[in-house]
Short mmCIF file of C-alpha atoms in Angstrom, two decimals:
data_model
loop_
_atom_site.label_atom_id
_atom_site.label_comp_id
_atom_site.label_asym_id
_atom_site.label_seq_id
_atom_site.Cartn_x
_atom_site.Cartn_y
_atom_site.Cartn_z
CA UNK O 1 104.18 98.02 -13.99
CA UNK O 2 104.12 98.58 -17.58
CA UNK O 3 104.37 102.89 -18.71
CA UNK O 4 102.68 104.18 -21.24
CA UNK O 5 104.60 106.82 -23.68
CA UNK O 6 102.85 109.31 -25.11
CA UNK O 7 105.90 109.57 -27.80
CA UNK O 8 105.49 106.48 -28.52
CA UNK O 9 101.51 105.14 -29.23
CA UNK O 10 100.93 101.24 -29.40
CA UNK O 11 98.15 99.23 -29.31
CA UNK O 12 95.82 99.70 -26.52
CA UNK O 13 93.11 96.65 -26.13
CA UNK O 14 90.04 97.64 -23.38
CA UNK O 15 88.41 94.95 -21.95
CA UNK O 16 85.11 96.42 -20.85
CA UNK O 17 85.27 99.55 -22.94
CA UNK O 18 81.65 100.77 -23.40
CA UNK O 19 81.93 101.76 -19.39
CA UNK O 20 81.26 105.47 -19.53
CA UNK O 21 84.98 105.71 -17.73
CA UNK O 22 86.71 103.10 -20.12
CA UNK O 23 85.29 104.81 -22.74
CA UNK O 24 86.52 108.36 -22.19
CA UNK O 25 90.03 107.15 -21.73
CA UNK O 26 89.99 105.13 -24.81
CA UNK O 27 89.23 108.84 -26.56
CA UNK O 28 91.96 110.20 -24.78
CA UNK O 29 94.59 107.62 -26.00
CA UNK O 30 92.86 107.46 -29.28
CA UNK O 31 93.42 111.69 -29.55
CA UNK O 32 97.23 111.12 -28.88
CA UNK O 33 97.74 108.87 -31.75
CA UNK O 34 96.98 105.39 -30.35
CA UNK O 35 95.50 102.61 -31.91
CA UNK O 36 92.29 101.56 -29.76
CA UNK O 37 90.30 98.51 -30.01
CA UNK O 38 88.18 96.82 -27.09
CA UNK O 39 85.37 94.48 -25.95
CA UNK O 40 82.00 94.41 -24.51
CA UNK O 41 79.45 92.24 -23.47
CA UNK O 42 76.79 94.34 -25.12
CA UNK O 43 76.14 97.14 -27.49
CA UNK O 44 75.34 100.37 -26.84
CA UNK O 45 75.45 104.23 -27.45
CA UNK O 46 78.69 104.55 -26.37
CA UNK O 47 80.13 101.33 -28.62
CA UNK O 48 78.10 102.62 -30.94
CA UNK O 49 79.95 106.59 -30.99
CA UNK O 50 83.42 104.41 -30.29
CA UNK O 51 82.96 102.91 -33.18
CA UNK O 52 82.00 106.11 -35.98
CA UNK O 53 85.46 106.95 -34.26
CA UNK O 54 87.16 104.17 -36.00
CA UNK O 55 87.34 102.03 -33.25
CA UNK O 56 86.97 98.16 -33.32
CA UNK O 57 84.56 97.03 -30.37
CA UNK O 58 84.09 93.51 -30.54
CA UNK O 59 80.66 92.13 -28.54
CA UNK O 60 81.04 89.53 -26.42
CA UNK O 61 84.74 88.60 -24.36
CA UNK O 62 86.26 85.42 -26.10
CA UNK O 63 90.15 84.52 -26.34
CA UNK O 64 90.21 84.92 -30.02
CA UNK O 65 89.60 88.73 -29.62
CA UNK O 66 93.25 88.73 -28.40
CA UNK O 67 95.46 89.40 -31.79
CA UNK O 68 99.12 89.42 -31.52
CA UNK O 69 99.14 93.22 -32.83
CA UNK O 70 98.05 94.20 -29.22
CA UNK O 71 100.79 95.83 -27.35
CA UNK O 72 98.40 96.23 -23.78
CA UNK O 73 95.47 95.94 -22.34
CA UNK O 74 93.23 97.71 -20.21
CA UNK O 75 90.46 96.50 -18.26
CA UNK O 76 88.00 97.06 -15.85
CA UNK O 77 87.02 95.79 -11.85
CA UNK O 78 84.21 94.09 -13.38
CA UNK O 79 86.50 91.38 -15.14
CA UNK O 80 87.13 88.21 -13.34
CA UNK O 81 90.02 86.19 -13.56
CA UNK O 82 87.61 83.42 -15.43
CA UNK O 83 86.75 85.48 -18.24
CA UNK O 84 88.18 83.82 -21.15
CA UNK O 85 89.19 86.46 -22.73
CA UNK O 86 91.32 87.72 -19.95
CA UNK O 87 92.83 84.44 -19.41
CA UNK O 88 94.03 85.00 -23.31
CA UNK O 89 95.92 87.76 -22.13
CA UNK O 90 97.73 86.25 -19.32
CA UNK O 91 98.51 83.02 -21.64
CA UNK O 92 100.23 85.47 -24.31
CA UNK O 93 101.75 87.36 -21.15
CA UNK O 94 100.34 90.68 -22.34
CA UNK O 95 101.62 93.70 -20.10
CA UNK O 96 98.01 94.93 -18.44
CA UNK O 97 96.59 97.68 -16.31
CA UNK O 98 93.77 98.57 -14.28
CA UNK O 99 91.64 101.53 -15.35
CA UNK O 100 92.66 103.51 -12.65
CA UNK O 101 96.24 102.54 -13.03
CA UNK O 102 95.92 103.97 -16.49
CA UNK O 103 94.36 107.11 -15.60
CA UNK O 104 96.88 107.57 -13.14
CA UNK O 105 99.42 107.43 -15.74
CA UNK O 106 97.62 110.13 -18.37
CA UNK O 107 96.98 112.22 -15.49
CA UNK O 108 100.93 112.57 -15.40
CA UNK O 109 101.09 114.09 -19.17
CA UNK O 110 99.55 117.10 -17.38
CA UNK O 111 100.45 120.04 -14.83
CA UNK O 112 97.27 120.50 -13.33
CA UNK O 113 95.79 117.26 -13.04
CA UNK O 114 92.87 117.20 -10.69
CA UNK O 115 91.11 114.56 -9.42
CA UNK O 116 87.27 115.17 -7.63
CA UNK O 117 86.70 112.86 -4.66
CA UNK O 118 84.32 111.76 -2.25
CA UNK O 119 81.39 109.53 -1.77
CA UNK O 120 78.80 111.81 -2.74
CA UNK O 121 78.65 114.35 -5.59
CA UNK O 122 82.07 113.55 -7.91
CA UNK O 123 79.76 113.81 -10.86
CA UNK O 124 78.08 117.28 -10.06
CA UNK O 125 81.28 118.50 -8.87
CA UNK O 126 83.79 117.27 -11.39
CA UNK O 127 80.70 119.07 -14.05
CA UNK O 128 81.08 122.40 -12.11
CA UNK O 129 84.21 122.71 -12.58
CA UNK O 130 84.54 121.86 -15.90
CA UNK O 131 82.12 124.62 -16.73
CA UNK O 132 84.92 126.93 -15.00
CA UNK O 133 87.66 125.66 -17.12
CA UNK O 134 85.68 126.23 -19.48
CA UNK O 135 85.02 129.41 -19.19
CA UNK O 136 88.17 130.45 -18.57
CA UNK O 137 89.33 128.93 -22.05
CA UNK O 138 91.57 127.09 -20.32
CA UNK O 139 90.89 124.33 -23.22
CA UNK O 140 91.05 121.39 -20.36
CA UNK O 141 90.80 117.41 -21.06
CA UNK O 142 87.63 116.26 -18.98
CA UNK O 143 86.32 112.90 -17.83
CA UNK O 144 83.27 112.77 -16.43
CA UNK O 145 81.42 109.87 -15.06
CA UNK O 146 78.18 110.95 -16.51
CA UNK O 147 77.35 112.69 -20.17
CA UNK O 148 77.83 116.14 -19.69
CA UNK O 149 76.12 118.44 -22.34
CA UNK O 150 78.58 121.10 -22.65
CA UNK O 151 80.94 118.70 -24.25
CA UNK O 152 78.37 116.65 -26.10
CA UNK O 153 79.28 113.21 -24.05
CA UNK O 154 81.46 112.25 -21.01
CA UNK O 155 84.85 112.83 -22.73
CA UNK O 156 86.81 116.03 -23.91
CA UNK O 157 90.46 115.96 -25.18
CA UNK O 158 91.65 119.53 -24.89
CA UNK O 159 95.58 120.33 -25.84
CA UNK O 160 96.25 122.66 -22.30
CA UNK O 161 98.43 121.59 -19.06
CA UNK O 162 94.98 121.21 -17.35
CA UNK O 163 93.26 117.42 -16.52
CA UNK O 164 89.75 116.90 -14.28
CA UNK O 165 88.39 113.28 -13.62
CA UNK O 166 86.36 111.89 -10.58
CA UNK O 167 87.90 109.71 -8.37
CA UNK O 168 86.29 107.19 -6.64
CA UNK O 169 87.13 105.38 -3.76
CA UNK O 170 85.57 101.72 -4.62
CA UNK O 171 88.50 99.20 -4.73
CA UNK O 172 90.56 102.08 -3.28
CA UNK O 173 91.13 102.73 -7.31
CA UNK O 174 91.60 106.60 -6.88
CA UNK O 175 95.48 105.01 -5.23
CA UNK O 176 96.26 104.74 -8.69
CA UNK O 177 95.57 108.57 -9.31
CA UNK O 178 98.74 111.07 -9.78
CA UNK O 179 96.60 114.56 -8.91
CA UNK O 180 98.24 117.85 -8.50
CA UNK O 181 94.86 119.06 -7.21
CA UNK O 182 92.41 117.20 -5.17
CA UNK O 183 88.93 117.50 -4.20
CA UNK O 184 87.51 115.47 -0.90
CA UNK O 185 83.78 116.22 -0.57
CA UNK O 186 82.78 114.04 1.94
CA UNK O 187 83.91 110.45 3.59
CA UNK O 188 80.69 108.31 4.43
CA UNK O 189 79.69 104.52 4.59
CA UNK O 190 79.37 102.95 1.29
CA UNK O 191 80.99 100.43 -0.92
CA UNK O 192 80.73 97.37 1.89
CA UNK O 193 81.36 94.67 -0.27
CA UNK O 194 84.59 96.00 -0.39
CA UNK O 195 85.25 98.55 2.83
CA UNK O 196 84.70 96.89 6.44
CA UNK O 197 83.46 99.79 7.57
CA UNK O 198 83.83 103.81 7.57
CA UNK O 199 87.09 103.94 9.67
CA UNK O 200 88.69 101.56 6.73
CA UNK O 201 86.84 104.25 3.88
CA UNK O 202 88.42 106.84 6.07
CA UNK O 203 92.04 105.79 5.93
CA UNK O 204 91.47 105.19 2.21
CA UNK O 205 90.67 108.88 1.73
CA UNK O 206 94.28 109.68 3.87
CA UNK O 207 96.26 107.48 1.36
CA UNK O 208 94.31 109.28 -1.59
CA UNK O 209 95.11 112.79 0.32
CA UNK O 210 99.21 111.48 0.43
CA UNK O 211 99.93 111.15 -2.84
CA UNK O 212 99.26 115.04 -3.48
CA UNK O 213 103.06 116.40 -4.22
CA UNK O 214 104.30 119.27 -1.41
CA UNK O 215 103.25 122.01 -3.72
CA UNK O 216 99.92 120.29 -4.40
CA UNK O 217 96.42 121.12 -3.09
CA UNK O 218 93.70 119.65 -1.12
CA UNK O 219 90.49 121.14 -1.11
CA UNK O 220 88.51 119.44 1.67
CA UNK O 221 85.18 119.79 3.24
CA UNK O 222 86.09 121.39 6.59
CA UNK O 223 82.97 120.32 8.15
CA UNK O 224 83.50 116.64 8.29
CA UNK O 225 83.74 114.72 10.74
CA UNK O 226 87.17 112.79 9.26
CA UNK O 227 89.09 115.97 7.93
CA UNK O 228 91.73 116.18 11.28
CA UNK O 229 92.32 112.64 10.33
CA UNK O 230 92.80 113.17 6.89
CA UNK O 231 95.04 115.93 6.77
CA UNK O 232 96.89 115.57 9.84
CA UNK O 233 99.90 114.02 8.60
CA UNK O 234 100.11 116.23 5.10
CA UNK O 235 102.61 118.27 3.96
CA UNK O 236 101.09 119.80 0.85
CA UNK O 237 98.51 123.07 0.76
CA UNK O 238 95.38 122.53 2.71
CA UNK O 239 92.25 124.66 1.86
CA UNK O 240 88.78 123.85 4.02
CA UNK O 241 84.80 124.51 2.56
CA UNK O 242 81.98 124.01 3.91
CA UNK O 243 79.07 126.04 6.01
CA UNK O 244 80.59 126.67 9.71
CA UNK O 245 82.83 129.32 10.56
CA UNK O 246 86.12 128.44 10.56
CA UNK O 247 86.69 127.59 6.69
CA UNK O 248 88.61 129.14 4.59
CA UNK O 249 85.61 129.05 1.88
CA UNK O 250 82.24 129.51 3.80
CA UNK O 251 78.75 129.83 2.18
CA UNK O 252 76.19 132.37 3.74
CA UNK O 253 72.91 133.71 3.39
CA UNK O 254 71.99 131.04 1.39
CA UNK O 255 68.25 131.58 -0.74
CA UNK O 256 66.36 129.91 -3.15
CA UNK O 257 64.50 131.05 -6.36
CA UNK O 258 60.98 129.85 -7.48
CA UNK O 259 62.40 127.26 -9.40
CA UNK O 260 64.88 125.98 -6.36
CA UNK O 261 68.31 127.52 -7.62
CA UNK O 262 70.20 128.24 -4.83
CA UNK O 263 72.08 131.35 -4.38
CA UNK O 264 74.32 132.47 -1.39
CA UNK O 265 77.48 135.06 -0.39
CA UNK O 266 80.58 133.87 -0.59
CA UNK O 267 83.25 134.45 2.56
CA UNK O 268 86.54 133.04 1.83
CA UNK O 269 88.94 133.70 5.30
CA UNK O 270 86.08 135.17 7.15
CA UNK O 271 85.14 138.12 4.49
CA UNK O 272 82.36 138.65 2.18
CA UNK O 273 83.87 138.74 -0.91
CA UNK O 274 80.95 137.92 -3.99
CA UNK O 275 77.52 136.66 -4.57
CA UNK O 276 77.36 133.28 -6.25
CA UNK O 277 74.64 132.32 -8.32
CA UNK O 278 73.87 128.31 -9.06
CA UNK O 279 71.79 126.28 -11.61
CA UNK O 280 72.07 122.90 -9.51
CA UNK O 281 69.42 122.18 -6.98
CA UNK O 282 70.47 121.52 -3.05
CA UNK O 283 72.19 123.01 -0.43
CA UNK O 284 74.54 120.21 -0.90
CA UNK O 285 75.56 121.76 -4.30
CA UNK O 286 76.18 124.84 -2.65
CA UNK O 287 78.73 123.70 -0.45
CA UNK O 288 80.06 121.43 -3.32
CA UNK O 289 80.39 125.08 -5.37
CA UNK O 290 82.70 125.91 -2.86
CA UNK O 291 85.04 123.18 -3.70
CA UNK O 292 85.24 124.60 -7.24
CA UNK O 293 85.49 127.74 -5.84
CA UNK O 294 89.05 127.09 -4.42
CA UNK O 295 90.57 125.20 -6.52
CA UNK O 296 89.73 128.04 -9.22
CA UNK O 297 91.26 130.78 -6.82
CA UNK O 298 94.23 128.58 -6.15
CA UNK O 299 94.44 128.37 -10.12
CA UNK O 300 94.40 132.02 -9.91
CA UNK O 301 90.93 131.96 -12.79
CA UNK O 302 89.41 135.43 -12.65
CA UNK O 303 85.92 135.19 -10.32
CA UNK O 304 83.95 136.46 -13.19
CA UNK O 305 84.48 133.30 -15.29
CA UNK O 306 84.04 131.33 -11.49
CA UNK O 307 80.55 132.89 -11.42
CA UNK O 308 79.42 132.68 -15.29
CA UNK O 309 80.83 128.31 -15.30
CA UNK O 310 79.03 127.91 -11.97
CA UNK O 311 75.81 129.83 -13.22
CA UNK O 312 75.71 127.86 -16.41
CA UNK O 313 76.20 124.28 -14.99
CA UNK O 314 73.16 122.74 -15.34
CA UNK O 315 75.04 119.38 -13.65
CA UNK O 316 74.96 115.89 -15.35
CA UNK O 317 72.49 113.98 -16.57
CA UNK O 318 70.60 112.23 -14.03
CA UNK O 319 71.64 114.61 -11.15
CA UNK O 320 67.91 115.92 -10.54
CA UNK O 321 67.56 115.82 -14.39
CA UNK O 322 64.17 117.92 -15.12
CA UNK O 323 63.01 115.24 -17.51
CA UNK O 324 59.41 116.81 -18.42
CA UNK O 325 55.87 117.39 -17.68
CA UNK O 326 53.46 114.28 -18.32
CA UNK O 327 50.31 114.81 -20.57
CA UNK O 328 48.32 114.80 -16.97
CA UNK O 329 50.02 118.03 -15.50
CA UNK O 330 53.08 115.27 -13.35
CA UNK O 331 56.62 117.18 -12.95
CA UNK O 332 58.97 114.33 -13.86
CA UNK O 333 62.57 114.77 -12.62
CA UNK O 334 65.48 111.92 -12.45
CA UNK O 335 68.23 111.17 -10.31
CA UNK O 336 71.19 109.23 -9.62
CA UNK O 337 70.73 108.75 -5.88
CA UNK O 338 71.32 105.81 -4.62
CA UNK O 339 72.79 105.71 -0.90
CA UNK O 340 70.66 107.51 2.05
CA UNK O 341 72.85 110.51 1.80
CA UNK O 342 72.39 111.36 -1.30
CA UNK O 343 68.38 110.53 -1.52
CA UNK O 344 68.42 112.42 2.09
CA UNK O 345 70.22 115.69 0.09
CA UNK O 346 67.80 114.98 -3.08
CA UNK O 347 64.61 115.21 -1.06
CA UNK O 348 65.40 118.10 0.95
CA UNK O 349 65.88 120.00 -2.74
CA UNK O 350 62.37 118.96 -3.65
CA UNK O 351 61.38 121.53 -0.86
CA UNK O 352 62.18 124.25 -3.53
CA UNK O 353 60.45 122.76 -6.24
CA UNK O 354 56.63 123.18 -6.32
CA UNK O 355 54.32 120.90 -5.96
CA UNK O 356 51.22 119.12 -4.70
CA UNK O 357 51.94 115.12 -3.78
CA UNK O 358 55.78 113.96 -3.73
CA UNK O 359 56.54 109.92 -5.38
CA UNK O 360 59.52 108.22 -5.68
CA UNK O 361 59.84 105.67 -7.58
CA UNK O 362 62.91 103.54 -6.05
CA UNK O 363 65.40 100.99 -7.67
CA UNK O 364 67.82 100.18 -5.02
CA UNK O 365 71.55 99.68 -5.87
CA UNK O 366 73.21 96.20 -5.25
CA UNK O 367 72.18 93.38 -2.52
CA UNK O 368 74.98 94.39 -0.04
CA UNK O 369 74.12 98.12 -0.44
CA UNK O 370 70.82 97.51 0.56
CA UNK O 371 71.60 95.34 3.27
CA UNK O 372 74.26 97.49 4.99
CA UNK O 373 72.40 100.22 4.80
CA UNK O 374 68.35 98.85 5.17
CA UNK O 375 67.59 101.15 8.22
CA UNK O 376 68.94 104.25 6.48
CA UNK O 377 67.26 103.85 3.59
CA UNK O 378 64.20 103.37 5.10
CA UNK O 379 64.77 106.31 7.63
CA UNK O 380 65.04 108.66 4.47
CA UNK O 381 62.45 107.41 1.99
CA UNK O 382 59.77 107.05 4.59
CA UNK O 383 60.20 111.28 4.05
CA UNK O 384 58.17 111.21 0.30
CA UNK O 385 54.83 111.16 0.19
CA UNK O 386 54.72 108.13 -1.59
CA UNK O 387 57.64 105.43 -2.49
CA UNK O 388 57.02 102.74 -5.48
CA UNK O 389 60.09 100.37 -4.82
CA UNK O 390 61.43 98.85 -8.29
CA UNK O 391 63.09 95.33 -7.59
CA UNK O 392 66.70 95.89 -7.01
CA UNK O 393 69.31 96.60 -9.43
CA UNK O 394 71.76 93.78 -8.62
CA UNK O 395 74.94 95.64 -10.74
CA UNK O 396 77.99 93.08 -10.29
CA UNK O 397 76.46 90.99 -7.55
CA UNK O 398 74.27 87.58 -7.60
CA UNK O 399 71.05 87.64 -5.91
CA UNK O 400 71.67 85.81 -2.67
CA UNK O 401 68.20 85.79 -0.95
CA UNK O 402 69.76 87.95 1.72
CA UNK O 403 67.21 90.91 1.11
CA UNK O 404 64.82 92.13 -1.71
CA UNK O 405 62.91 95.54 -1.84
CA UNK O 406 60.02 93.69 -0.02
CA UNK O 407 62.48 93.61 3.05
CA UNK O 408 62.88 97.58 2.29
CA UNK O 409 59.37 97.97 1.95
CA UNK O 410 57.98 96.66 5.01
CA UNK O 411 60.79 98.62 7.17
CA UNK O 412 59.58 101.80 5.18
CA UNK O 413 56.12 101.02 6.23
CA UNK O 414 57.07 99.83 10.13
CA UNK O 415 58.22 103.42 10.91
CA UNK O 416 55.56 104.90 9.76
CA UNK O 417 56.12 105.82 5.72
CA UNK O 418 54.00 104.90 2.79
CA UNK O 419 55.52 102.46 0.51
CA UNK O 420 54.61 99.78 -2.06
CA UNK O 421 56.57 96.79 -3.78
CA UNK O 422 55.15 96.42 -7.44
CA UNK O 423 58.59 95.28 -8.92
CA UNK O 424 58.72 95.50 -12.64
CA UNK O 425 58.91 98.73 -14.50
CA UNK O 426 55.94 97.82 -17.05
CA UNK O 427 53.70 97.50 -13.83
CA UNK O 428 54.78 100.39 -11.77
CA UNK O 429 54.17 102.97 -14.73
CA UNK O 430 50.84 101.72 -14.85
CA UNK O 431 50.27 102.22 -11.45
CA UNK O 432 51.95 105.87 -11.26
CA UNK O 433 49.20 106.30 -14.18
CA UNK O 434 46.49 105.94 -12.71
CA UNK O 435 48.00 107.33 -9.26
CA UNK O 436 49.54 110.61 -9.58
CA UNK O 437 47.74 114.02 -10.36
CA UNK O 438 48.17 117.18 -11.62
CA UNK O 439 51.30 119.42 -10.03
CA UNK O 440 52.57 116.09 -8.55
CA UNK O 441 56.40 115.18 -7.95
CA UNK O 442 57.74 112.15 -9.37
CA UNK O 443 61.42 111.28 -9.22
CA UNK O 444 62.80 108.57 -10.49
CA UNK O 445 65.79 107.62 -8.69
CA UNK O 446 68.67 104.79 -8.28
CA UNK O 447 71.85 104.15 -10.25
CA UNK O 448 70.10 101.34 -12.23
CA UNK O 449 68.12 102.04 -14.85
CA UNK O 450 65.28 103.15 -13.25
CA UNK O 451 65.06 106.27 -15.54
CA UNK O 452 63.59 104.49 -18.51
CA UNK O 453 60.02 105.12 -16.24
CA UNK O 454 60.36 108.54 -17.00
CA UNK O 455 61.35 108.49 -20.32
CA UNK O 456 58.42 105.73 -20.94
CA UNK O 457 55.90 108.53 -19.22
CA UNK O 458 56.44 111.35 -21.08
CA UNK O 459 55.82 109.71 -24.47
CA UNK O 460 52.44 109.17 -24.23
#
């Protein structure tokens, strides 16, 4: 595998780089000296801020984008071995990496790289405790795969020992990863068109957990039902979070403010020891606080700068983004959500925030997603008051006829919920018009681009 040396800055080509990930480590390299240039198959605000960096981003993937001044290149899951311009590179016999493969290898320029796992909540997490850092002045690199506001974007290139990134599971590309520190939220079913199954996603988390050096640390939700399996065969430092008695960093007394902000005592090995204040939403970003908890006391950061970053993380965009209040008195709030899990934890937050009628508006997340997972999906929507079910998003699949959201909405409706298929966005902000009243709930949710609704809403 070819190394990149930080003494030494080349070329660097990325094929797919106005990905929010691709992106931030295309900064990174470009901070240390590198030259950076890259493709995509469209434009966008992130080609658009790559390129007022000096970057070259050409649009569109063709072989003559592949000069000979290009010492490597970089690219993404999402290119296939047919893509023309990758098949340039293999003709010239360009050295190339994976995206995770190169993070992996940045992640080695630091001390304290570490790396924010699990299937649910890297983004919200991996924000968290950037706010620590941050508060500690610990001048940290960060990237995030969302656009954080406290660094202006998804990407920060600080010039300290200390490296945070999500890693994610899909295509078992958090292997790659070289942490010092690592984060394991949770282990559940997702990512089928790759994983058979959750005792396959499991043992994916155990080789993530093994490549933590002896004097490394694993912060892992205690309360799983996978952590004995995980960290049975480890020889690094083990920490355990979560709610039940038993972890080393335990979250009690948990209440909520008017506005749903969630505060609780903190017990860390079975004593009381502060009161921690949040700005996220959702008892499950309470117990993901705790992560960030531990990892800051094993980093020895003082608990006053613990409780100011945690009290000023507002989270990432689209992680129950307040978005606004229509002209017609309609809370509108956004989110990411889009496995029964996470809609399950989004919901139950949307107990602490006021209001009359509760709609979703609903863009599932790729065909085998969907399908995998139909039952769940339509065990947790059928919750809202009302669900408005967007077509689905299809991502990097091709629409096989194997399920649509009509499939989702009749199982939604068979147990008992109230859903409706209208399809296109143009059509379901009419209908959410005319539908919702004053102090209503409407969330729109789903990895896609489902969030436009909102944005649409609140101009008028």
């Amino acid at each position: 595998m070819y190394n990149i040396d930080f003494n030494k800055p080349c070329h660097v080509y990325f094929m797919g780089i106005g990905g929010i990930s691709m992106s931030g480590l295309a900064e990174i390299l470009l901070g240390e000296g590198f030259t950076i240039s890259g493709s995509d198959m469209k434009e966008s605000e992130i080609t658009d801020s790559l390129k007022a960096l000096g970057v070259k981003v050409n649009i569109g993937q063709v072989a003559s984008n592949i000069t000979d001044d290009i010492d490597l290149v970089v690219y993404t899951a999402a290119i296939k071995e047919d893509n023309e311009e990758f098949q340039a590179v293999i003709a010239k016999k360009l050295p190339i990496l994976t995206r995770a493969q190169l993070l992996g290898q940045i992640m080695n320029n630091y001390k304290y790289g570490i790396a924010v796992s699990g299937t649910h909540g890297k983004t919200t997490t991996t924000a968290m405790m950037s706010h620590v850092l941050l508060q500690a002045n610990t001048d940290p690199t960060i990237t995030i795969g969302g656009i954080l506001d406290a660094i202006g974007g998804n990407i920060r290139v600080g010039h300290s020992e200390y490296f945070v990134t999500e890693a994610c599971e899909y295509t078992n590309s958090f292997h790659s990863f070289n942490p010092y520190i690592s984060i394991i939220l949770n282990v559940d079913e997702d990512h089928l068109d790759f994983f058979s199954g959750i005792d396959e996603i499991a043992e994916s988390f155990k080789t993530f957990a093994q490549i933590l050096p002896t004097d490394g640390l694993l912060v892992i939700n205690g309360d799983m039902e996978h952590t004995a399996y995980i960290t049975g065969e480890l020889n690094c430092n083990i920490v355990t979070f979560g709610l039940n008695e038993g972890n080393k960093y335990q979250a009690k007394d948990i209440t909520f403010d008017e506005e749903g902000h969630p505060s609780y005592t903190l017990v860390v090995d079975g004593k009381e020891v502060d009161t921690i204040y949040l700005h996220s939403t959702g008892i499950h970003n309470v117990i993901n606080s705790l992560s960030v908890v531990a990892v800051s006391d094993f980093l020895e950061i003082d608990m006053e700068h613990i409780k100011a970053g945690l009290l000023e993380c507002t989270s990432a965009k689209r992680r129950y983004e307040f978005k606004g209040v229509s002209k017609n008195g309609v809370t509108i709030i956004d989110d990411y959500a889009h496995h029964p899990t996470e809609i399950a934890a989004t919901l139950e937050a949307t107990k602490n925030t006021p209001h009359e009628k509760l709609w979703l508006i609903f863009q599932p997340h790729t065909y085998t997603r969907t399908y995998a997972l139909l039952d769940k999906f339509a065990e947790v929507l059928a919750v809202a008051d009302n669900v408005i079910l967007a077509d689905i998003y299809a991502a990097r699949e091709k629409d096989t006829g194997i399920i649509s959201s009509k499939d989702l909405c009749e199982k939604i409706n068979s147990i008992g919920g109230n859903a409706i298929h209208i399809g296109d966005f143009l059509s379901i902000e009419k209908f959410v018009e005319k539908s919702c009243k004053k102090n209503d709930l409407l969330i729109t949710m789903g990895a896609g681009n489902v969030d436009i609704i909102g944005d649409s809403l609140l101009k008028k």
